[in-house]
Each structure stands twice: as C-alpha cells, then as structure tokens.
C-alpha cells in the first residue's frame, strides 16, 4: 500500500470538504440575513421591538457561534500554517464564537423578559444551552491541556482523541439546536408565506450540510 498516495488522496478530499463547508456555511449566512432583514423585522439588540431583539438570537447563534466553531475545527487540520499558529487560531475562533454566543443567548432571555415569557421550556433551549455550556467547558479544558506550557506531551496525547471526539459531537449538537430553533420559530410564525417557509427550510438544509462537510473535513484531515 502506497502510504504517500493515500495521504495525498485524503488531503485532497479534506480540502474539497473544506471548500464545500465554506460554500454551505456562507450560503446559510446569506439566507439567514435575507430571512431576518427582508421577511422579518430586522436585527437590533437594543430595540424596543421585542421581535428585533429575538432576531439577534438566531443570527448570532449561527453566524457568530456555530459558523465560527466550524471554522475553528477546520482551521486546526486544514490551514496551511505552523502547528502553533493553527492552535492559536483554533482557540481564538472558538473564543470569539463563545463571546458572540453569550450575546445571542442573552438576546433570547431579553425577548422573554419583554413579553413575560418563561425561560427554558422548549427542547431547543435545553439542547442549545447544554451544547453551549459543554463547548465552553471543552474550550477551557483544551486551553489548559494544549495551550498551557506546563502541560506534558503525554497528557496532550491522551486527551487529543477525546478532545476531537467531543468537538465533533458538540458540532452536531449545535446543528440540532439550530434546526430545532428554526422549527420552533417557524411554528411561532404560524401561516407565513410559502416563500418564507421555503427560505427557512433551505437555511436549515444549508446549516446541516455545513456541519456535515465540516465533520468530513476534520475526519479526513486527521489522515494528512
């Protein structure tokens, strides 16, 4: 078996998966912006209109949180840079995503407060907040394990498979949270137009395919 040829094939497929992931990821961003700005009320955290505040939630939770988490995962294995740079960009993108995610989650609570609605009653909220908390813990554990100079190489080697597995699992949990959130919002809207319904569906499909492509890219990238 030609190991070198196999590595070249895996690298090529990983690069292709990365391009596909970027396509669907950016497509989902564009579709979501069209939905929120054209069909809905717009996006404004400090607005007196509670629906504008609510729209901050899906925008930041996908465009700010999930999209950047996917970018961070691909960067670590597919970016053409030194290993140290890959690690720093990987951790930095995750951190930015977490910060934007905090704002996105607070927008949902702010919307509930404006309308005196109960918090944390839907499956979407349970999955979403659990995913966010676990990813925050994953980031802290990863920072102490892989970025701290006092961490031994043996500890890093033992933790790496679990770190990768946890990251991939949390990516899919994030996708589930995003899709259940879109379903919940579509239910709230009731009888929306056919065009808006199709737009929401295509946005969900783009998010799903983005996540699958990211996972393929990461999985194939490990064989480079």
PDB file of C-alpha atoms in Angstrom:
ATOM      1  CA  UNK A   1       0.000   0.000   0.000  1.00  0.00           C
ATOM      2  CA  UNK A   2       1.352   3.416  -1.016  1.00  0.00           C
ATOM      3  CA  UNK A   3       1.004   5.441   2.189  1.00  0.00           C
ATOM      4  CA  UNK A   4       2.158   8.638   0.490  1.00  0.00           C
ATOM      5  CA  UNK A   5      -0.505   8.311  -2.203  1.00  0.00           C
ATOM      6  CA  UNK A   6      -3.155   7.638   0.424  1.00  0.00           C
ATOM      7  CA  UNK A   7      -2.145  10.754   2.343  1.00  0.00           C
ATOM      8  CA  UNK A   8      -2.348  12.819  -0.833  1.00  0.00           C
ATOM      9  CA  UNK A   9      -5.835  11.470  -1.547  1.00  0.00           C
ATOM     10  CA  UNK A  10      -7.037  12.181   1.995  1.00  0.00           C
ATOM     11  CA  UNK A  11      -5.569  15.687   1.834  1.00  0.00           C
ATOM     12  CA  UNK A  12      -7.297  16.387  -1.472  1.00  0.00           C
ATOM     13  CA  UNK A  13     -10.644  15.109  -0.177  1.00  0.00           C
ATOM     14  CA  UNK A  14     -10.219  17.102   3.035  1.00  0.00           C
ATOM     15  CA  UNK A  15      -9.566  20.272   1.037  1.00  0.00           C
ATOM     16  CA  UNK A  16     -12.630  19.586  -1.107  1.00  0.00           C
ATOM     17  CA  UNK A  17     -14.766  19.058   2.009  1.00  0.00           C
ATOM     18  CA  UNK A  18     -13.438  22.347   3.396  1.00  0.00           C
ATOM     19  CA  UNK A  19     -14.479  24.200   0.235  1.00  0.00           C
ATOM     20  CA  UNK A  20     -17.926  22.592   0.351  1.00  0.00           C
ATOM     21  CA  UNK A  21     -18.249  23.526   4.033  1.00  0.00           C
ATOM     22  CA  UNK A  22     -17.380  27.152   3.292  1.00  0.00           C
ATOM     23  CA  UNK A  23     -19.934  27.220   0.476  1.00  0.00           C
ATOM     24  CA  UNK A  24     -22.796  25.924   2.602  1.00  0.00           C
ATOM     25  CA  UNK A  25     -21.689  27.918   5.646  1.00  0.00           C
ATOM     26  CA  UNK A  26     -21.671  31.221   3.767  1.00  0.00           C
ATOM     27  CA  UNK A  27     -24.880  30.274   1.957  1.00  0.00           C
ATOM     28  CA  UNK A  28     -26.601  29.760   5.321  1.00  0.00           C
ATOM     29  CA  UNK A  29     -25.369  33.187   6.498  1.00  0.00           C
ATOM     30  CA  UNK A  30     -26.753  34.857   3.369  1.00  0.00           C
ATOM     31  CA  UNK A  31     -30.100  33.032   3.569  1.00  0.00           C
ATOM     32  CA  UNK A  32     -30.486  33.881   7.250  1.00  0.00           C
ATOM     33  CA  UNK A  33     -29.771  37.559   6.608  1.00  0.00           C
ATOM     34  CA  UNK A  34     -32.351  37.611   3.801  1.00  0.00           C
ATOM     35  CA  UNK A  35     -34.874  35.991   6.111  1.00  0.00           C
ATOM     36  CA  UNK A  36     -34.281  38.251   9.108  1.00  0.00           C
ATOM     37  CA  UNK A  37     -33.880  41.513   7.185  1.00  0.00           C
ATOM     38  CA  UNK A  38     -36.395  41.041   4.376  1.00  0.00           C
ATOM     39  CA  UNK A  39     -39.156  38.813   5.756  1.00  0.00           C
ATOM     40  CA  UNK A  40     -38.815  39.641   9.448  1.00  0.00           C
ATOM     41  CA  UNK A  41     -38.369  42.859  11.451  1.00  0.00           C
ATOM     42  CA  UNK A  42     -34.567  43.215  11.285  1.00  0.00           C
ATOM     43  CA  UNK A  43     -31.804  42.721  13.857  1.00  0.00           C
ATOM     44  CA  UNK A  44     -31.286  45.079  16.817  1.00  0.00           C
ATOM     45  CA  UNK A  45     -30.360  44.047  20.357  1.00  0.00           C
ATOM     46  CA  UNK A  46     -31.348  47.356  21.970  1.00  0.00           C
ATOM     47  CA  UNK A  47     -34.626  47.814  20.110  1.00  0.00           C
ATOM     48  CA  UNK A  48     -37.967  48.425  21.817  1.00  0.00           C
ATOM     49  CA  UNK A  49     -39.434  45.953  19.323  1.00  0.00           C
ATOM     50  CA  UNK A  50     -39.057  42.536  21.001  1.00  0.00           C
ATOM     51  CA  UNK A  51     -39.044  40.726  17.653  1.00  0.00           C
ATOM     52  CA  UNK A  52     -35.958  42.657  16.533  1.00  0.00           C
ATOM     53  CA  UNK A  53     -34.294  41.599  19.784  1.00  0.00           C
ATOM     54  CA  UNK A  54     -35.313  37.974  19.190  1.00  0.00           C
ATOM     55  CA  UNK A  55     -33.798  38.058  15.696  1.00  0.00           C
ATOM     56  CA  UNK A  56     -30.391  38.709  17.247  1.00  0.00           C
ATOM     57  CA  UNK A  57     -30.557  35.197  18.712  1.00  0.00           C
ATOM     58  CA  UNK A  58     -30.601  33.086  15.505  1.00  0.00           C
ATOM     59  CA  UNK A  59     -28.240  35.493  13.771  1.00  0.00           C
ATOM     60  CA  UNK A  60     -25.509  35.336  16.425  1.00  0.00           C
ATOM     61  CA  UNK A  61     -26.036  31.696  17.380  1.00  0.00           C
ATOM     62  CA  UNK A  62     -25.392  30.586  13.814  1.00  0.00           C
ATOM     63  CA  UNK A  63     -23.402  33.361  12.125  1.00  0.00           C
ATOM     64  CA  UNK A  64     -21.432  34.168  15.261  1.00  0.00           C
ATOM     65  CA  UNK A  65     -21.262  30.918  17.214  1.00  0.00           C
ATOM     66  CA  UNK A  66     -21.830  27.786  15.115  1.00  0.00           C
ATOM     67  CA  UNK A  67     -20.199  29.146  11.949  1.00  0.00           C
ATOM     68  CA  UNK A  68     -17.045  30.197  13.821  1.00  0.00           C
ATOM     69  CA  UNK A  69     -16.895  26.894  15.710  1.00  0.00           C
ATOM     70  CA  UNK A  70     -16.919  25.094  12.360  1.00  0.00           C
ATOM     71  CA  UNK A  71     -14.213  27.393  11.034  1.00  0.00           C
ATOM     72  CA  UNK A  72     -12.120  26.761  14.144  1.00  0.00           C
ATOM     73  CA  UNK A  73     -12.391  22.998  13.714  1.00  0.00           C
ATOM     74  CA  UNK A  74     -11.340  23.114  10.067  1.00  0.00           C
ATOM     75  CA  UNK A  75      -8.505  25.559  10.734  1.00  0.00           C
ATOM     76  CA  UNK A  76      -6.727  23.155  13.062  1.00  0.00           C
ATOM     77  CA  UNK A  77      -6.316  20.459  10.399  1.00  0.00           C
ATOM     78  CA  UNK A  78      -6.599  22.191   7.032  1.00  0.00           C
ATOM     79  CA  UNK A  79      -4.956  25.623   7.395  1.00  0.00           C
ATOM     80  CA  UNK A  80      -1.526  25.978   5.789  1.00  0.00           C
ATOM     81  CA  UNK A  81       0.336  27.298   8.821  1.00  0.00           C
ATOM     82  CA  UNK A  82       2.613  26.118  11.603  1.00  0.00           C
ATOM     83  CA  UNK A  83       1.114  23.876  14.270  1.00  0.00           C
ATOM     84  CA  UNK A  84       1.364  26.615  16.893  1.00  0.00           C
ATOM     85  CA  UNK A  85      -0.456  29.105  14.660  1.00  0.00           C
ATOM     86  CA  UNK A  86      -3.142  26.521  13.949  1.00  0.00           C
ATOM     87  CA  UNK A  87      -3.672  26.001  17.671  1.00  0.00           C
ATOM     88  CA  UNK A  88      -3.893  29.716  18.408  1.00  0.00           C
ATOM     89  CA  UNK A  89      -6.355  30.390  15.573  1.00  0.00           C
ATOM     90  CA  UNK A  90      -8.366  27.304  16.579  1.00  0.00           C
ATOM     91  CA  UNK A  91      -8.675  28.509  20.167  1.00  0.00           C
ATOM     92  CA  UNK A  92      -9.182  32.149  19.195  1.00  0.00           C
ATOM     93  CA  UNK A  93     -12.067  31.456  16.814  1.00  0.00           C
ATOM     94  CA  UNK A  94     -13.724  29.293  19.438  1.00  0.00           C
ATOM     95  CA  UNK A  95     -13.379  32.078  21.998  1.00  0.00           C
ATOM     96  CA  UNK A  96     -14.886  34.692  19.661  1.00  0.00           C
ATOM     97  CA  UNK A  97     -17.735  32.299  18.879  1.00  0.00           C
ATOM     98  CA  UNK A  98     -18.399  31.758  22.581  1.00  0.00           C
ATOM     99  CA  UNK A  99     -18.468  35.512  23.263  1.00  0.00           C
ATOM    100  CA  UNK A 100     -20.913  36.120  20.408  1.00  0.00           C
ATOM    101  CA  UNK A 101     -22.930  33.136  21.608  1.00  0.00           C
ATOM    102  CA  UNK A 102     -23.301  34.729  25.046  1.00  0.00           C
ATOM    103  CA  UNK A 103     -24.792  37.826  23.391  1.00  0.00           C
ATOM    104  CA  UNK A 104     -27.068  35.637  21.273  1.00  0.00           C
ATOM    105  CA  UNK A 105     -28.341  33.696  24.288  1.00  0.00           C
ATOM    106  CA  UNK A 106     -28.881  36.884  26.284  1.00  0.00           C
ATOM    107  CA  UNK A 107     -30.989  38.226  23.385  1.00  0.00           C
ATOM    108  CA  UNK A 108     -33.360  35.260  23.768  1.00  0.00           C
ATOM    109  CA  UNK A 109     -33.700  35.885  27.517  1.00  0.00           C
ATOM    110  CA  UNK A 110     -34.185  39.616  26.846  1.00  0.00           C
ATOM    111  CA  UNK A 111     -37.010  38.789  24.418  1.00  0.00           C
ATOM    112  CA  UNK A 112     -38.667  36.579  27.026  1.00  0.00           C
ATOM    113  CA  UNK A 113     -38.376  39.323  29.636  1.00  0.00           C
ATOM    114  CA  UNK A 114     -40.025  41.861  27.336  1.00  0.00           C
ATOM    115  CA  UNK A 115     -43.044  39.600  26.804  1.00  0.00           C
ATOM    116  CA  UNK A 116     -43.048  37.996  30.280  1.00  0.00           C
ATOM    117  CA  UNK A 117     -42.452  34.537  28.823  1.00  0.00           C
ATOM    118  CA  UNK A 118     -40.997  31.606  30.722  1.00  0.00           C
ATOM    119  CA  UNK A 119     -37.391  30.654  30.041  1.00  0.00           C
ATOM    120  CA  UNK A 120     -36.007  27.227  29.163  1.00  0.00           C
ATOM    121  CA  UNK A 121     -39.276  25.444  28.358  1.00  0.00           C
ATOM    122  CA  UNK A 122     -38.547  24.133  24.839  1.00  0.00           C
ATOM    123  CA  UNK A 123     -36.416  21.233  23.628  1.00  0.00           C
ATOM    124  CA  UNK A 124     -34.466  23.733  21.531  1.00  0.00           C
ATOM    125  CA  UNK A 125     -33.490  25.724  24.615  1.00  0.00           C
ATOM    126  CA  UNK A 126     -32.443  22.589  26.514  1.00  0.00           C
ATOM    127  CA  UNK A 127     -30.259  21.286  23.688  1.00  0.00           C
ATOM    128  CA  UNK A 128     -28.886  24.717  22.814  1.00  0.00           C
ATOM    129  CA  UNK A 129     -27.845  25.814  26.291  1.00  0.00           C
ATOM    130  CA  UNK A 130     -26.428  22.365  27.113  1.00  0.00           C
ATOM    131  CA  UNK A 131     -24.364  22.443  23.935  1.00  0.00           C
ATOM    132  CA  UNK A 132     -23.121  25.951  24.662  1.00  0.00           C
ATOM    133  CA  UNK A 133     -22.100  25.145  28.243  1.00  0.00           C
ATOM    134  CA  UNK A 134     -20.360  21.917  27.217  1.00  0.00           C
ATOM    135  CA  UNK A 135     -18.487  23.684  24.443  1.00  0.00           C
ATOM    136  CA  UNK A 136     -17.375  26.351  26.889  1.00  0.00           C
ATOM    137  CA  UNK A 137     -16.059  23.639  29.209  1.00  0.00           C
ATOM    138  CA  UNK A 138     -14.411  21.933  26.233  1.00  0.00           C
ATOM    139  CA  UNK A 139     -12.648  25.193  25.382  1.00  0.00           C
ATOM    140  CA  UNK A 140     -11.395  25.660  28.956  1.00  0.00           C
ATOM    141  CA  UNK A 141     -10.151  22.076  29.155  1.00  0.00           C
ATOM    142  CA  UNK A 142      -8.487  22.408  25.762  1.00  0.00           C
ATOM    143  CA  UNK A 143      -6.804  25.677  26.728  1.00  0.00           C
ATOM    144  CA  UNK A 144      -5.329  24.159  29.896  1.00  0.00           C
ATOM    145  CA  UNK A 145      -4.325  20.939  28.124  1.00  0.00           C
ATOM    146  CA  UNK A 146      -2.996  22.080  24.748  1.00  0.00           C
ATOM    147  CA  UNK A 147      -2.039  25.742  25.211  1.00  0.00           C
ATOM    148  CA  UNK A 148      -0.655  25.806  28.749  1.00  0.00           C
ATOM    149  CA  UNK A 149       3.154  25.380  28.689  1.00  0.00           C
ATOM    150  CA  UNK A 150       3.177  23.223  31.824  1.00  0.00           C
ATOM    151  CA  UNK A 151       1.014  20.530  30.186  1.00  0.00           C
ATOM    152  CA  UNK A 152       3.050  17.411  29.339  1.00  0.00           C
ATOM    153  CA  UNK A 153       3.164  15.832  25.888  1.00  0.00           C
ATOM    154  CA  UNK A 154       1.809  12.598  27.374  1.00  0.00           C
ATOM    155  CA  UNK A 155      -1.251  14.364  28.740  1.00  0.00           C
ATOM    156  CA  UNK A 156      -1.854  16.053  25.396  1.00  0.00           C
ATOM    157  CA  UNK A 157      -1.558  12.741  23.544  1.00  0.00           C
ATOM    158  CA  UNK A 158      -4.040  11.048  25.879  1.00  0.00           C
ATOM    159  CA  UNK A 159      -6.527  13.907  25.723  1.00  0.00           C
ATOM    160  CA  UNK A 160      -6.400  14.543  21.964  1.00  0.00           C
ATOM    161  CA  UNK A 161      -8.781  11.731  20.840  1.00  0.00           C
ATOM    162  CA  UNK A 162     -11.362  12.767  23.440  1.00  0.00           C
ATOM    163  CA  UNK A 163     -10.975  16.437  22.531  1.00  0.00           C
ATOM    164  CA  UNK A 164     -11.579  15.686  18.849  1.00  0.00           C
ATOM    165  CA  UNK A 165     -14.484  13.333  19.574  1.00  0.00           C
ATOM    166  CA  UNK A 166     -16.088  15.844  21.939  1.00  0.00           C
ATOM    167  CA  UNK A 167     -15.715  18.650  19.425  1.00  0.00           C
ATOM    168  CA  UNK A 168     -17.347  16.653  16.643  1.00  0.00           C
ATOM    169  CA  UNK A 169     -20.212  15.566  18.922  1.00  0.00           C
ATOM    170  CA  UNK A 170     -20.794  19.154  20.061  1.00  0.00           C
ATOM    171  CA  UNK A 171     -20.812  20.332  16.436  1.00  0.00           C
ATOM    172  CA  UNK A 172     -23.714  18.001  15.697  1.00  0.00           C
ATOM    173  CA  UNK A 173     -25.462  19.020  18.905  1.00  0.00           C
ATOM    174  CA  UNK A 174     -25.123  22.628  17.753  1.00  0.00           C
ATOM    175  CA  UNK A 175     -26.667  21.730  14.406  1.00  0.00           C
ATOM    176  CA  UNK A 176     -29.572  20.005  16.150  1.00  0.00           C
ATOM    177  CA  UNK A 177     -30.066  23.109  18.298  1.00  0.00           C
ATOM    178  CA  UNK A 178     -30.051  25.342  15.212  1.00  0.00           C
ATOM    179  CA  UNK A 179     -32.546  23.168  13.315  1.00  0.00           C
ATOM    180  CA  UNK A 180     -34.930  22.812  16.270  1.00  0.00           C
ATOM    181  CA  UNK A 181     -34.677  26.576  16.730  1.00  0.00           C
ATOM    182  CA  UNK A 182     -35.699  27.183  13.127  1.00  0.00           C
ATOM    183  CA  UNK A 183     -38.597  24.751  13.520  1.00  0.00           C
ATOM    184  CA  UNK A 184     -39.697  26.499  16.723  1.00  0.00           C
ATOM    185  CA  UNK A 185     -39.542  29.918  15.083  1.00  0.00           C
ATOM    186  CA  UNK A 186     -41.466  28.691  12.038  1.00  0.00           C
ATOM    187  CA  UNK A 187     -44.155  27.339  14.387  1.00  0.00           C
ATOM    188  CA  UNK A 188     -44.307  30.704  16.187  1.00  0.00           C
ATOM    189  CA  UNK A 189     -44.817  32.489  12.875  1.00  0.00           C
ATOM    190  CA  UNK A 190     -47.807  30.328  12.021  1.00  0.00           C
ATOM    191  CA  UNK A 191     -49.060  30.899   8.496  1.00  0.00           C
ATOM    192  CA  UNK A 192     -46.029  32.529   6.899  1.00  0.00           C
ATOM    193  CA  UNK A 193     -45.729  32.898   3.145  1.00  0.00           C
ATOM    194  CA  UNK A 194     -44.679  29.941   1.019  1.00  0.00           C
ATOM    195  CA  UNK A 195     -41.551  31.832   0.003  1.00  0.00           C
ATOM    196  CA  UNK A 196     -40.563  32.427   3.628  1.00  0.00           C
ATOM    197  CA  UNK A 197     -41.258  28.804   4.555  1.00  0.00           C
ATOM    198  CA  UNK A 198     -39.036  27.582   1.739  1.00  0.00           C
ATOM    199  CA  UNK A 199     -36.347  30.065   2.753  1.00  0.00           C
ATOM    200  CA  UNK A 200     -36.359  28.763   6.333  1.00  0.00           C
ATOM    201  CA  UNK A 201     -36.156  25.184   5.045  1.00  0.00           C
ATOM    202  CA  UNK A 202     -33.238  25.953   2.729  1.00  0.00           C
ATOM    203  CA  UNK A 203     -31.464  27.790   5.563  1.00  0.00           C
ATOM    204  CA  UNK A 204     -31.810  24.699   7.741  1.00  0.00           C
ATOM    205  CA  UNK A 205     -30.527  22.431   4.971  1.00  0.00           C
ATOM    206  CA  UNK A 206     -27.533  24.704   4.390  1.00  0.00           C
ATOM    207  CA  UNK A 207     -26.696  24.633   8.121  1.00  0.00           C
ATOM    208  CA  UNK A 208     -26.975  20.825   8.171  1.00  0.00           C
ATOM    209  CA  UNK A 209     -24.747  20.392   5.110  1.00  0.00           C
ATOM    210  CA  UNK A 210     -22.267  22.880   6.542  1.00  0.00           C
ATOM    211  CA  UNK A 211     -21.934  20.788   9.676  1.00  0.00           C
ATOM    212  CA  UNK A 212     -21.599  17.502   7.793  1.00  0.00           C
ATOM    213  CA  UNK A 213     -18.954  18.998   5.495  1.00  0.00           C
ATOM    214  CA  UNK A 214     -17.011  20.371   8.469  1.00  0.00           C
ATOM    215  CA  UNK A 215     -17.032  16.928  10.076  1.00  0.00           C
ATOM    216  CA  UNK A 216     -15.838  15.279   6.836  1.00  0.00           C
ATOM    217  CA  UNK A 217     -13.082  17.871   6.532  1.00  0.00           C
ATOM    218  CA  UNK A 218     -11.903  17.271  10.108  1.00  0.00           C
ATOM    219  CA  UNK A 219     -12.133  13.482   9.818  1.00  0.00           C
ATOM    220  CA  UNK A 220     -10.182  13.348   6.548  1.00  0.00           C
ATOM    221  CA  UNK A 221      -7.725  15.983   7.734  1.00  0.00           C
ATOM    222  CA  UNK A 222      -6.561  13.704  10.538  1.00  0.00           C
ATOM    223  CA  UNK A 223      -5.002  11.393   7.943  1.00  0.00           C
ATOM    224  CA  UNK A 224      -2.882  14.124   6.324  1.00  0.00           C
TER     225      UNK A 224
END
